[in-house]
Amino acid sequence: MKPILLLFFMITYFLSVSAFCDDMSDYRYNPFQFVYPEYNYKADSLKIKKKTASLDNQTKVNFFGLSAYVPSEYAVTVNDESPDKVVIKSGKNVIVMTKEKELRSGCIDEQVASRNKDFCSAFSSTKDLSYKLFTLTADDINKSDTPPSVGVLWIIHQKGFLFENTKDIHIYEGDKFTAFVQVRKDIKEHGIAKDIDLFHEKTLPDHISIGTTITDDKFLNNFLETLE
C-alpha cells in the first residue's frame, strides 16, 4: 500500500474514533503523546545540481513526460508500456515508478475534508503535506512559544505510522523538482529499500511514486542529477 494512501486510512480511522468523544480528556488513547522516536525524524535537505550524463554505461529512461539516466547494469529490462507504471529490472535490482493523482491524502474529497477539517486545513497540497511530514517534529512544537494548531498535531502524529519502518529520511531539491526519500530498515531479501515521492514542475499537482531495491546512494544521485 502506498505510504500516502496508508496515511489517509489511518487519519480517517483516528478522527472517526475521536468523533465519538465529546470530551477529549476521556479519549483513552490520546494520539498526541508523541512517545515514539519517529515523531522527531527530521530530514536533511540536499541540493541537486543538474549534470550531463555520460552515455557510457548509462541507459536513458523515459517516464510520464520526464527522463533520467540509470546505470545500464540496473536497466537490463525496461517495461514502460503502461501509461501509469514503469518497471526497470536487472536481476534483483528493481525500480518501480507509478504516477499518482493529486488526492491531498484524501482531503480532495469534500466529504472527507468536511469530516477532517483540522487535518485537511493544515496543508495545501500533497507536496506541502510531504514537506511538513519530513520537517515538523514533536520537539520543535514543544519548544515553540506559539501553540500548534490541531491540524499540525495530526500531521506530526502521522509520522509514527509513515516512518515506522524507516531509518532515515531526506529531501532532495533540484531546480524544478523536490524528492522526499525514505530509507527503509529491516529490509527483506529483494525487498524495497527506498521509497521516493518525486514532485516535478512538469507533473504537478500529480507526483511520481518510486520504490527501488537498490541501496546504492550513487544510483539515486545520478538519477536526480540527470532528471529533466
CSV table of C-alpha atoms in Angstrom, one decimal:
chain,number,residue,atom,x,y,z
A,1,MET,CA,0.0,0.0,0.0
A,2,LYS,CA,1.3,3.5,-0.9
A,3,PRO,CA,2.5,5.5,2.1
A,4,ILE,CA,0.2,8.4,1.3
A,5,LEU,CA,-2.8,6.0,0.9
A,6,LEU,CA,-2.0,4.3,4.2
A,7,LEU,CA,-1.8,7.7,5.8
A,8,PHE,CA,-5.3,8.6,4.6
A,9,PHE,CA,-6.8,5.4,6.0
A,10,MET,CA,-5.1,5.9,9.4
A,11,ILE,CA,-6.2,9.5,9.6
A,12,THR,CA,-9.8,8.5,8.8
A,13,TYR,CA,-9.7,5.8,11.5
A,14,PHE,CA,-8.4,8.0,14.3
A,15,LEU,CA,-10.6,11.0,13.5
A,16,SER,CA,-13.7,8.8,13.3
A,17,VAL,CA,-12.8,7.3,16.7
A,18,SER,CA,-12.3,10.7,18.3
A,19,ALA,CA,-15.6,11.9,16.9
A,20,PHE,CA,-17.4,9.7,19.4
A,21,CYS,CA,-15.7,11.5,22.3
A,22,ASP,CA,-17.4,14.7,23.4
A,23,ASP,CA,-14.6,15.3,25.9
A,24,MET,CA,-11.1,14.7,24.7
A,25,SER,CA,-10.0,14.2,28.4
A,26,ASP,CA,-11.9,10.9,28.2
A,27,TYR,CA,-10.1,9.8,24.9
A,28,ARG,CA,-8.3,6.8,26.3
A,29,TYR,CA,-5.7,6.7,23.6
A,30,ASN,CA,-4.5,10.3,23.4
A,31,PRO,CA,-3.0,10.5,19.9
A,32,PHE,CA,-0.8,13.5,20.8
A,33,GLN,CA,1.6,11.9,23.3
A,34,PHE,CA,4.4,11.5,20.8
A,35,VAL,CA,6.3,8.8,22.6
A,36,TYR,CA,8.0,7.2,19.6
A,37,PRO,CA,11.3,8.3,18.0
A,38,GLU,CA,9.6,8.7,14.6
A,39,TYR,CA,7.8,11.8,15.8
A,40,ASN,CA,11.2,13.6,15.8
A,41,TYR,CA,12.5,12.4,12.5
A,42,LYS,CA,13.7,15.5,10.6
A,43,ALA,CA,15.0,15.3,7.0
A,44,ASP,CA,18.2,16.9,5.9
A,45,SER,CA,17.9,18.9,2.7
A,46,LEU,CA,20.3,18.1,-0.1
A,47,LYS,CA,20.8,20.3,-3.2
A,48,ILE,CA,21.0,18.5,-6.5
A,49,LYS,CA,22.9,20.2,-9.4
A,50,LYS,CA,22.0,19.1,-12.9
A,51,LYS,CA,24.7,17.4,-14.9
A,52,THR,CA,25.0,16.0,-18.3
A,53,ALA,CA,25.2,12.2,-18.1
A,54,SER,CA,28.0,10.3,-19.8
A,55,LEU,CA,26.5,8.0,-22.3
A,56,ASP,CA,29.0,5.3,-21.4
A,57,ASN,CA,27.2,2.5,-19.4
A,58,GLN,CA,24.1,4.6,-19.0
A,59,THR,CA,20.5,4.0,-20.1
A,60,LYS,CA,18.1,6.8,-20.7
A,61,VAL,CA,14.7,6.0,-19.2
A,62,ASN,CA,11.5,8.0,-20.2
A,63,PHE,CA,8.6,8.1,-17.8
A,64,PHE,CA,5.5,10.3,-17.6
A,65,GLY,CA,6.9,13.1,-19.7
A,66,LEU,CA,10.3,13.1,-17.8
A,67,SER,CA,13.6,11.3,-18.4
A,68,ALA,CA,16.7,10.4,-16.4
A,69,TYR,CA,19.7,8.2,-16.8
A,70,VAL,CA,20.2,4.9,-15.0
A,71,PRO,CA,23.4,2.8,-14.9
A,72,SER,CA,22.9,0.2,-17.6
A,73,GLU,CA,23.7,-2.6,-15.1
A,74,TYR,CA,20.4,-1.7,-13.4
A,75,ALA,CA,18.3,-1.4,-16.6
A,76,VAL,CA,18.6,-4.7,-18.5
A,77,THR,CA,14.8,-4.7,-18.9
A,78,VAL,CA,12.6,-1.6,-19.1
A,79,ASN,CA,8.8,-2.0,-19.2
A,80,ASP,CA,7.1,1.3,-20.0
A,81,GLU,CA,4.0,0.1,-21.8
A,82,SER,CA,1.6,1.2,-19.1
A,83,PRO,CA,0.7,4.9,-19.0
A,84,ASP,CA,0.8,4.9,-15.2
A,85,LYS,CA,3.6,2.5,-14.4
A,86,VAL,CA,7.2,2.0,-15.4
A,87,VAL,CA,9.3,-1.0,-14.2
A,88,ILE,CA,13.0,-1.2,-14.6
A,89,LYS,CA,14.7,-4.5,-13.8
A,90,SER,CA,18.1,-6.2,-13.7
A,91,GLY,CA,18.1,-9.4,-11.7
A,92,LYS,CA,17.3,-8.5,-8.0
A,93,ASN,CA,17.6,-4.8,-8.8
A,94,VAL,CA,14.2,-3.3,-9.4
A,95,ILE,CA,12.8,0.2,-9.8
A,96,VAL,CA,9.0,0.7,-9.9
A,97,MET,CA,7.6,4.1,-10.8
A,98,THR,CA,3.9,5.0,-10.7
A,99,LYS,CA,2.1,8.2,-11.5
A,100,GLU,CA,-0.1,9.3,-8.5
A,101,LYS,CA,-3.0,11.7,-8.9
A,102,GLU,CA,-3.3,14.7,-6.5
A,103,LEU,CA,-5.5,13.5,-3.7
A,104,ARG,CA,-4.2,15.6,-0.8
A,105,SER,CA,-4.3,12.4,1.4
A,106,GLY,CA,-8.0,12.1,0.7
A,107,CYS,CA,-8.8,15.7,1.5
A,108,ILE,CA,-9.6,16.5,-2.1
A,109,ASP,CA,-12.9,14.8,-1.4
A,110,GLU,CA,-15.3,17.4,0.1
A,111,GLN,CA,-16.9,14.9,2.5
A,112,VAL,CA,-13.5,13.8,3.8
A,113,ALA,CA,-12.4,17.4,4.1
A,114,SER,CA,-15.5,18.3,6.0
A,115,ARG,CA,-15.1,15.5,8.5
A,116,ASN,CA,-11.4,16.1,9.0
A,117,LYS,CA,-11.3,19.9,8.9
A,118,ASP,CA,-8.4,20.3,11.3
A,119,PHE,CA,-6.1,17.9,9.5
A,120,CYS,CA,-7.1,19.0,5.9
A,121,SER,CA,-6.8,22.7,6.6
A,122,ALA,CA,-3.2,22.2,7.8
A,123,PHE,CA,-1.7,21.8,4.3
A,124,SER,CA,-2.5,22.9,0.7
A,125,SER,CA,-1.2,20.0,-1.4
A,126,THR,CA,0.3,16.6,-1.2
A,127,LYS,CA,3.7,18.2,-1.7
A,128,ASP,CA,3.1,20.6,1.2
A,129,LEU,CA,2.0,17.7,3.4
A,130,SER,CA,5.1,15.7,2.5
A,131,TYR,CA,7.3,18.7,3.3
A,132,LYS,CA,5.6,19.1,6.7
A,133,LEU,CA,5.8,15.4,7.5
A,134,PHE,CA,9.6,15.4,6.7
A,135,THR,CA,10.4,18.6,8.7
A,136,LEU,CA,7.9,19.2,11.6
A,137,THR,CA,8.8,17.4,14.8
A,138,ALA,CA,7.3,17.0,18.3
A,139,ASP,CA,10.4,18.6,19.8
A,140,ASP,CA,10.0,21.7,17.7
A,141,ILE,CA,6.4,22.3,18.7
A,142,ASN,CA,7.1,21.6,22.4
A,143,LYS,CA,9.8,24.3,22.3
A,144,SER,CA,7.7,26.8,20.4
A,145,ASP,CA,6.1,29.8,22.2
A,146,THR,CA,3.1,29.6,19.8
A,147,PRO,CA,0.7,26.6,20.4
A,148,PRO,CA,0.5,24.5,17.3
A,149,SER,CA,-2.8,24.0,15.5
A,150,VAL,CA,-4.7,20.7,15.9
A,151,GLY,CA,-4.0,20.1,12.2
A,152,VAL,CA,-0.3,20.3,12.7
A,153,LEU,CA,-0.5,17.9,15.7
A,154,TRP,CA,-2.3,15.4,13.4
A,155,ILE,CA,0.4,15.8,10.8
A,156,ILE,CA,3.1,15.0,13.4
A,157,HIS,CA,1.1,12.2,14.7
A,158,GLN,CA,1.1,10.6,11.3
A,159,LYS,CA,4.9,10.4,11.3
A,160,GLY,CA,4.5,7.5,13.7
A,161,PHE,CA,2.8,5.4,11.0
A,162,LEU,CA,4.6,6.7,7.9
A,163,PHE,CA,8.1,6.2,9.3
A,164,GLU,CA,7.5,3.1,11.4
A,165,ASN,CA,9.8,1.0,9.2
A,166,THR,CA,12.1,3.9,8.2
A,167,LYS,CA,15.6,4.6,9.4
A,168,ASP,CA,16.5,7.8,7.5
A,169,ILE,CA,14.6,10.5,5.6
A,170,HIS,CA,16.0,13.0,3.2
A,171,ILE,CA,14.7,15.8,1.0
A,172,TYR,CA,16.5,16.3,-2.4
A,173,GLU,CA,15.9,19.6,-4.1
A,174,GLY,CA,16.7,20.5,-7.7
A,175,ASP,CA,15.8,23.5,-9.9
A,176,LYS,CA,12.4,22.0,-10.9
A,177,PHE,CA,11.8,19.2,-8.5
A,178,THR,CA,11.7,18.1,-4.9
A,179,ALA,CA,12.1,14.4,-3.9
A,180,PHE,CA,11.2,13.0,-0.5
A,181,VAL,CA,13.1,9.9,0.3
A,182,GLN,CA,12.5,7.2,3.0
A,183,VAL,CA,15.3,4.7,3.6
A,184,ARG,CA,13.7,1.5,5.0
A,185,LYS,CA,15.1,-0.6,7.8
A,186,ASP,CA,14.8,-4.3,8.3
A,187,ILE,CA,14.8,-4.8,4.5
A,188,LYS,CA,13.7,-8.3,3.4
A,189,GLU,CA,15.7,-10.1,0.7
A,190,HIS,CA,14.9,-8.4,-2.6
A,191,GLY,CA,12.6,-6.0,-0.7
A,192,ILE,CA,12.1,-2.3,-1.3
A,193,ALA,CA,15.0,-0.4,0.2
A,194,LYS,CA,13.9,3.2,-0.6
A,195,ASP,CA,10.6,5.0,-1.2
A,196,ILE,CA,10.8,8.2,-3.2
A,197,ASP,CA,7.9,10.7,-3.8
A,198,LEU,CA,9.0,12.9,-6.7
A,199,PHE,CA,7.3,16.3,-7.3
A,200,HIS,CA,8.3,17.8,-10.6
A,201,GLU,CA,7.1,21.1,-12.2
A,202,LYS,CA,6.1,19.1,-15.3
A,203,THR,CA,3.8,16.7,-13.4
A,204,LEU,CA,2.3,19.0,-10.6
A,205,PRO,CA,-0.1,18.7,-9.0
A,206,ASP,CA,0.4,15.0,-9.5
A,207,HIS,CA,3.5,13.3,-8.4
A,208,ILE,CA,5.6,10.2,-9.1
A,209,SER,CA,6.0,7.4,-6.5
A,210,ILE,CA,9.2,5.4,-6.8
A,211,GLY,CA,10.2,2.2,-5.0
A,212,THR,CA,13.5,0.5,-5.5
A,213,THR,CA,15.5,-2.4,-4.2
A,214,ILE,CA,18.8,-0.6,-5.0
A,215,THR,CA,20.5,0.6,-1.8
A,216,ASP,CA,23.4,2.5,-3.6
A,217,ASP,CA,23.1,6.2,-3.0
A,218,LYS,CA,25.1,6.9,-6.1
A,219,PHE,CA,22.3,5.5,-8.2
A,220,LEU,CA,19.7,7.9,-6.8
A,221,ASN,CA,22.0,10.9,-7.0
A,222,ASN,CA,22.8,10.1,-10.7
A,223,PHE,CA,19.1,9.6,-11.4
A,224,LEU,CA,18.2,13.0,-9.9
A,225,GLU,CA,21.2,14.8,-11.4
A,226,THR,CA,20.2,13.8,-14.9
A,227,LEU,CA,16.4,14.3,-14.4
A,228,GLU,CA,14.7,16.5,-16.9
